[in-house]
Each structure stands twice: as structure tokens, then as C-alpha cells.
Amino acid sequence: VEIYTDRGSTTKLEHVRLENVEASGFGDAGILLNAAPADGTKSGFKDVRITNVSAHDNADAGIEANGYFSLANGWAHENVYVGDCYTYNNRGIPDMSWHTGNGVVLADVDGATIERCEAYNNGENNTLPTGGPVGIWVWDANDVTIQHNESYDNKSASVDGGGFDLDGGVTNSAVQYNYSHDN
């Protein structure tokens, strides 16, 4: 399921709801929030809720958000909520030029919460030597809370493969009250 915009001029499309969905068997992510404006602005979505989703047995990721990456101020997506979701058996794609096999990965977001989710058995096919998958994580993000989740049995054939991560470009964010094991 891809929620996509290529509108420019920093347009934020509002009120996206995705709930009670099972997404499996895709060569990309099961759920993908994606913004790729031709003008390279921070266009995207705001007021996004992804709840009660099971995203499993996909190649690249279970649940993913990204936007047009630039060092310009701002983020593509605002106020993103991911709750009560299960992401598992998203094993990754060997020999890619980016990390693959994530459970939940949000990038280019300002204001997000990921809670009461479970991520497991993701990432084993990632072979990228410079970066790997994680069960639940964010990068290039601001004001994110990751809480009350369980992440386990995540792995990588190269690097990373952890349970939780606040990665590069993350500010004003917290990982709290989670359970990570056997990664």
C-alpha cells in the first residue's frame, strides 16, 4: 500500500488514515508513505495515522515513510502516528545500495509516535556493508517518541540488525519503555 505525492511547493496533504490492514508479499514495503516532489521541496503528508496494521513477509520493509532528502530545513511529513502494528518476516533484499529489511522505519518526519507495536524476524537478507535494518527506528526526524513496543529476533547479514534506533539527523526525540531482545 503506497500513499504517494509528487506535488511540490511544500504541499502537505492532510488527514491520512490506514487501519485494520494486512499487507504482505510485496517486493517493496508493505506500507509506504512516500513524497517525491520534482521541485525538491519538503512536500508530503500531515496528520497521518497507521493503526492495527500487520505488515509481514515483504522484501524491503514492513512500514516505511520517506520524503525528498535534502539538508533544507523542514520535513516532508508532520504528525505521524503508528500504533498497534505488527511488522515481521520483512527479510530485506541482498545486494542493494540502501538498508533493507526494516520492521518500521520513518524518515523525514516532524512529530511522530510509534507505540504498542511489535517488530520481529526482520532484516536477515540485508548485505549493505555501511548500514543495516532495525526493528523500529527513525532517521532525519524531529520530535519522535518510540514507546511501549517490543522488538526482537531482528538481524542483518552485515551491520545493525538491532531492536530500536534514533539514527542520523534525529533531534528532540526519545526511546522509552520498550523491550528489545535477541537482536
CSV table of N, CA, C and O in Angstrom, one decimal, residues 60-133:
chain,number,residue,atom,x,y,z
A,60,ASP,N,11.3,-5.3,1.3
A,60,ASP,CA,12.1,-4.1,1.8
A,60,ASP,C,11.8,-3.7,3.2
A,60,ASP,O,12.8,-3.4,4.0
A,61,ALA,N,10.6,-3.6,3.6
A,61,ALA,CA,10.2,-3.1,4.9
A,61,ALA,C,8.8,-3.5,5.2
A,61,ALA,O,8.0,-3.7,4.3
A,62,GLY,N,8.4,-3.4,6.5
A,62,GLY,CA,7.0,-3.6,6.9
A,62,GLY,C,6.3,-2.2,6.7
A,62,GLY,O,5.4,-2.1,5.9
A,63,ILE,N,6.7,-1.2,7.5
A,63,ILE,CA,6.1,0.1,7.4
A,63,ILE,C,7.2,1.1,7.2
A,63,ILE,O,8.2,1.1,8.0
A,64,GLU,N,7.1,2.0,6.2
A,64,GLU,CA,8.2,2.9,5.9
A,64,GLU,C,7.6,4.3,5.5
A,64,GLU,O,6.6,4.4,4.8
A,65,ALA,N,8.3,5.4,5.9
A,65,ALA,CA,8.0,6.7,5.5
A,65,ALA,C,9.2,7.4,5.0
A,65,ALA,O,10.3,7.3,5.7
A,66,ASN,N,9.2,8.1,3.9
A,66,ASN,CA,10.3,8.9,3.5
A,66,ASN,C,9.9,10.0,2.6
A,66,ASN,O,8.7,10.1,2.2
A,67,GLY,N,10.8,10.9,2.4
A,67,GLY,CA,10.5,12.1,1.6
A,67,GLY,C,11.7,12.5,0.7
A,67,GLY,O,12.7,11.8,0.8
A,68,TYR,N,11.6,13.6,0.0
A,68,TYR,CA,12.8,14.1,-0.7
A,68,TYR,C,13.9,14.5,0.2
A,68,TYR,O,13.7,15.4,1.0
A,69,PHE,N,15.0,13.8,0.2
A,69,PHE,CA,16.0,14.1,1.2
A,69,PHE,C,16.8,15.3,0.7
A,69,PHE,O,17.3,15.3,-0.4
A,70,SER,N,17.0,16.3,1.6
A,70,SER,CA,17.8,17.4,1.4
A,70,SER,C,18.2,18.0,2.7
A,70,SER,O,17.6,17.6,3.7
A,71,LEU,N,19.2,18.8,2.8
A,71,LEU,CA,19.6,19.4,4.0
A,71,LEU,C,18.8,20.7,4.3
A,71,LEU,O,19.1,21.4,5.3
A,72,ALA,N,17.8,21.0,3.5
A,72,ALA,CA,17.0,22.2,3.7
A,72,ALA,C,16.2,22.0,5.0
A,72,ALA,O,15.9,20.8,5.4
A,73,ASN,N,15.8,23.1,5.6
A,73,ASN,CA,15.0,23.0,6.8
A,73,ASN,C,13.7,22.4,6.5
A,73,ASN,O,13.1,22.6,5.5
A,74,GLY,N,13.2,21.7,7.5
A,74,GLY,CA,11.8,21.1,7.4
A,74,GLY,C,11.8,19.6,7.1
A,74,GLY,O,12.9,19.0,6.9
A,75,TRP,N,10.7,19.1,7.1
A,75,TRP,CA,10.5,17.6,6.9
A,75,TRP,C,9.3,17.4,6.0
A,75,TRP,O,8.4,18.3,5.9
A,76,ALA,N,9.3,16.3,5.3
A,76,ALA,CA,8.2,16.0,4.4
A,76,ALA,C,6.9,15.7,5.1
A,76,ALA,O,5.8,16.2,4.7
A,77,HIS,N,6.9,15.0,6.2
A,77,HIS,CA,5.7,14.6,6.9
A,77,HIS,C,5.6,15.1,8.3
A,77,HIS,O,6.6,15.3,9.0
A,78,GLU,N,4.4,15.4,8.7
A,78,GLU,CA,4.2,16.0,10.1
A,78,GLU,C,3.1,15.2,10.8
A,78,GLU,O,2.1,14.8,10.2
A,79,ASN,N,3.3,15.0,12.1
A,79,ASN,CA,2.3,14.4,12.9
A,79,ASN,C,1.9,13.0,12.4
A,79,ASN,O,0.8,12.8,12.0
A,80,VAL,N,2.8,12.1,12.5
A,80,VAL,CA,2.6,10.7,12.0
A,80,VAL,C,2.5,9.8,13.3
A,80,VAL,O,3.3,9.9,14.2
A,81,TYR,N,1.4,9.0,13.3
A,81,TYR,CA,1.2,8.1,14.4
A,81,TYR,C,1.2,6.7,13.8
A,81,TYR,O,0.4,6.4,12.9
A,82,VAL,N,2.0,5.8,14.4
A,82,VAL,CA,2.0,4.4,14.1
A,82,VAL,C,1.7,3.6,15.4
A,82,VAL,O,2.5,3.7,16.3
A,83,GLY,N,0.6,2.9,15.5
A,83,GLY,CA,0.2,2.3,16.7
A,83,GLY,C,-0.5,0.9,16.5
A,83,GLY,O,-1.2,0.7,15.6
A,84,ASP,N,-0.2,0.0,17.5
A,84,ASP,CA,-0.8,-1.3,17.5
A,84,ASP,C,-0.5,-2.1,16.2
A,84,ASP,O,-1.4,-2.7,15.6
A,85,CYS,N,0.7,-2.0,15.7
A,85,CYS,CA,1.1,-2.7,14.4
A,85,CYS,C,2.1,-3.8,14.6
A,85,CYS,O,2.8,-3.8,15.6
A,86,TYR,N,2.0,-4.7,13.7
A,86,TYR,CA,2.9,-5.9,13.7
A,86,TYR,C,3.7,-5.9,12.4
A,86,TYR,O,3.1,-5.9,11.3
A,87,THR,N,5.0,-5.9,12.5
A,87,THR,CA,5.9,-6.0,11.3
A,87,THR,C,6.9,-7.1,11.5
A,87,THR,O,7.7,-7.1,12.5
A,88,TYR,N,6.8,-8.1,10.7
A,88,TYR,CA,7.6,-9.3,10.9
A,88,TYR,C,7.9,-10.0,9.5
A,88,TYR,O,7.2,-9.8,8.6
A,89,ASN,N,9.0,-10.7,9.5
A,89,ASN,CA,9.5,-11.5,8.3
A,89,ASN,C,9.7,-10.6,7.1
A,89,ASN,O,9.5,-11.1,6.0
A,90,ASN,N,10.0,-9.4,7.3
A,90,ASN,CA,10.4,-8.5,6.2
A,90,ASN,C,11.9,-8.6,6.1
A,90,ASN,O,12.7,-7.9,6.8
A,91,ARG,N,12.4,-9.6,5.3
A,91,ARG,CA,13.8,-10.1,5.4
A,91,ARG,C,14.8,-9.2,4.7
A,91,ARG,O,16.0,-9.4,4.9
A,92,GLY,N,14.4,-8.3,3.8
A,92,GLY,CA,15.4,-7.5,3.1
A,92,GLY,C,15.7,-8.1,1.8
A,92,GLY,O,15.3,-9.2,1.4
A,93,ILE,N,16.5,-7.3,1.0
A,93,ILE,CA,16.9,-7.6,-0.4
A,93,ILE,C,18.4,-7.6,-0.4
A,93,ILE,O,19.0,-6.5,-0.2
A,94,PRO,N,19.0,-8.7,-0.8
A,94,PRO,CA,20.5,-8.7,-0.9
A,94,PRO,C,21.0,-7.8,-2.0
A,94,PRO,O,20.3,-7.5,-3.0
A,95,ASP,N,22.2,-7.3,-1.8
A,95,ASP,CA,23.0,-6.5,-2.8
A,95,ASP,C,22.3,-5.2,-3.3
A,95,ASP,O,22.4,-4.8,-4.4
A,96,MET,N,21.6,-4.5,-2.3
A,96,MET,CA,21.0,-3.2,-2.6
A,96,MET,C,21.9,-2.1,-2.2
A,96,MET,O,22.8,-2.4,-1.3
A,97,SER,N,21.7,-0.9,-2.7
A,97,SER,CA,22.6,0.2,-2.3
A,97,SER,C,22.0,1.0,-1.1
A,97,SER,O,22.4,2.1,-0.8
A,98,TRP,N,21.0,0.5,-0.4
A,98,TRP,CA,20.4,1.0,0.8
A,98,TRP,C,20.1,-0.1,1.8
A,98,TRP,O,20.0,-1.3,1.4
A,99,HIS,N,19.8,0.3,3.0
A,99,HIS,CA,19.5,-0.8,4.0
A,99,HIS,C,18.1,-1.3,3.7
A,99,HIS,O,17.2,-0.6,3.3
A,100,THR,N,17.9,-2.6,3.8
A,100,THR,CA,16.6,-3.2,3.6
A,100,THR,C,16.3,-4.2,4.7
A,100,THR,O,17.2,-4.7,5.4
A,101,GLY,N,15.0,-4.5,4.9
A,101,GLY,CA,14.6,-5.5,5.9
A,101,GLY,C,14.2,-4.9,7.2
A,101,GLY,O,14.3,-5.5,8.2
A,102,ASN,N,13.7,-3.6,7.2
A,102,ASN,CA,13.2,-3.0,8.4
A,102,ASN,C,11.8,-3.4,8.8
A,102,ASN,O,11.0,-3.7,7.9
A,103,GLY,N,11.6,-3.3,10.1
A,103,GLY,CA,10.2,-3.5,10.6
A,103,GLY,C,9.4,-2.2,10.3
A,103,GLY,O,8.5,-2.1,9.5
A,104,VAL,N,9.7,-1.2,11.1
A,104,VAL,CA,9.1,0.1,11.0
A,104,VAL,C,10.3,1.1,10.9
A,104,VAL,O,11.2,1.2,11.8
A,105,VAL,N,10.3,1.9,9.8
A,105,VAL,CA,11.4,2.9,9.6
A,105,VAL,C,10.7,4.2,9.1
A,105,VAL,O,10.1,4.2,8.1
A,106,LEU,N,10.8,5.3,9.9
A,106,LEU,CA,10.3,6.6,9.5
A,106,LEU,C,11.4,7.5,9.2
A,106,LEU,O,12.3,7.7,10.1
A,107,ALA,N,11.4,8.2,8.1
A,107,ALA,CA,12.4,9.2,7.8
A,107,ALA,C,11.7,10.5,7.3
A,107,ALA,O,10.6,10.4,6.7
A,108,ASP,N,12.3,11.6,7.5
A,108,ASP,CA,11.8,12.9,7.0
A,108,ASP,C,10.4,13.2,7.7
A,108,ASP,O,9.5,13.6,7.0
A,109,VAL,N,10.3,13.0,9.0
A,109,VAL,CA,9.1,13.3,9.8
A,109,VAL,C,9.4,14.3,10.9
A,109,VAL,O,10.5,14.3,11.5
A,110,ASP,N,8.4,15.1,11.1
A,110,ASP,CA,8.4,16.1,12.3
A,110,ASP,C,7.2,15.8,13.1
A,110,ASP,O,6.1,16.0,12.7
A,111,GLY,N,7.4,15.3,14.3
A,111,GLY,CA,6.3,14.9,15.2
A,111,GLY,C,5.8,13.5,14.8
A,111,GLY,O,4.9,13.4,14.0
A,112,ALA,N,6.3,12.5,15.5
A,112,ALA,CA,5.8,11.2,15.3
A,112,ALA,C,5.8,10.4,16.6
A,112,ALA,O,6.6,10.6,17.5
A,113,THR,N,4.9,9.4,16.7
A,113,THR,CA,4.8,8.5,17.8
A,113,THR,C,4.7,7.1,17.2
A,113,THR,O,3.9,6.9,16.3
A,114,ILE,N,5.5,6.2,17.7
A,114,ILE,CA,5.4,4.8,17.3
A,114,ILE,C,5.2,4.0,18.7
A,114,ILE,O,6.1,4.1,19.5
A,115,GLU,N,4.0,3.4,18.9
A,115,GLU,CA,3.8,2.8,20.2
A,115,GLU,C,2.9,1.5,20.0
A,115,GLU,O,2.1,1.4,19.1
A,116,ARG,N,3.1,0.7,21.0
A,116,ARG,CA,2.4,-0.6,21.1
A,116,ARG,C,2.5,-1.5,19.8
A,116,ARG,O,1.6,-2.1,19.4
A,117,CYS,N,3.7,-1.4,19.3
A,117,CYS,CA,4.0,-2.2,18.0
A,117,CYS,C,4.9,-3.4,18.4
A,117,CYS,O,5.6,-3.3,19.4
A,118,GLU,N,4.9,-4.4,17.5
A,118,GLU,CA,5.8,-5.5,17.7
A,118,GLU,C,6.5,-5.7,16.3
A,118,GLU,O,5.9,-5.8,15.3
A,119,ALA,N,7.9,-5.8,16.4
A,119,ALA,CA,8.7,-6.0,15.2
A,119,ALA,C,9.6,-7.2,15.5
A,119,ALA,O,10.4,-7.2,16.4
A,120,TYR,N,9.6,-8.2,14.6
A,120,TYR,CA,10.4,-9.3,14.8
A,120,TYR,C,10.8,-10.0,13.5
A,120,TYR,O,10.0,-10.0,12.5
A,121,ASN,N,11.9,-10.7,13.6
A,121,ASN,CA,12.4,-11.5,12.5
A,121,ASN,C,12.5,-10.8,11.1
A,121,ASN,O,12.2,-11.2,10.1
A,122,ASN,N,13.1,-9.5,11.2
A,122,ASN,CA,13.3,-8.7,10.1
A,122,ASN,C,14.8,-8.6,9.7
A,122,ASN,O,15.6,-8.8,10.6
A,123,GLY,N,15.1,-8.4,8.5
A,123,GLY,CA,16.4,-8.0,8.1
A,123,GLY,C,17.5,-9.0,7.7
A,123,GLY,O,18.6,-8.6,7.3
A,124,GLU,N,17.3,-10.2,7.8
A,124,GLU,CA,18.3,-11.2,7.6
A,124,GLU,C,19.0,-11.2,6.3
A,124,GLU,O,20.2,-11.6,6.1
A,125,ASN,N,18.4,-10.7,5.2
A,125,ASN,CA,19.0,-10.7,3.9
A,125,ASN,C,19.7,-9.4,3.5
A,125,ASN,O,20.2,-9.3,2.4
A,126,ASN,N,19.7,-8.4,4.4
A,126,ASN,CA,20.4,-7.2,4.2
A,126,ASN,C,21.9,-7.4,4.1
A,126,ASN,O,22.5,-8.0,5.0
A,127,THR,N,22.6,-7.0,3.0
A,127,THR,CA,24.0,-7.2,2.8
A,127,THR,C,24.8,-5.9,2.7
A,127,THR,O,26.0,-5.9,2.5
A,128,LEU,N,24.1,-4.8,2.8
A,128,LEU,CA,24.8,-3.5,2.6
A,128,LEU,C,25.8,-3.3,3.7
A,128,LEU,O,25.5,-3.4,4.9
A,129,PRO,N,27.1,-3.1,3.4
A,129,PRO,CA,28.2,-3.1,4.4
A,129,PRO,C,28.2,-1.8,5.2
A,129,PRO,O,28.8,-1.8,6.3
A,130,THR,N,27.5,-0.8,4.8
A,130,THR,CA,27.6,0.5,5.5
A,130,THR,C,26.3,0.8,6.3
A,130,THR,O,26.3,1.9,7.0
A,131,GLY,N,25.3,0.0,6.3
A,131,GLY,CA,24.1,0.3,7.0
A,131,GLY,C,23.1,-0.9,6.9
A,131,GLY,O,23.0,-1.5,5.9
A,132,GLY,N,22.4,-1.1,8.0
A,132,GLY,CA,21.5,-2.2,8.0
A,132,GLY,C,20.2,-1.9,8.6
A,132,GLY,O,19.9,-0.8,9.1
A,133,PRO,N,19.3,-2.9,8.6
A,133,PRO,CA,18.0,-2.7,9.1
A,133,PRO,C,17.9,-2.7,10.6
A,133,PRO,O,18.8,-3.2,11.3
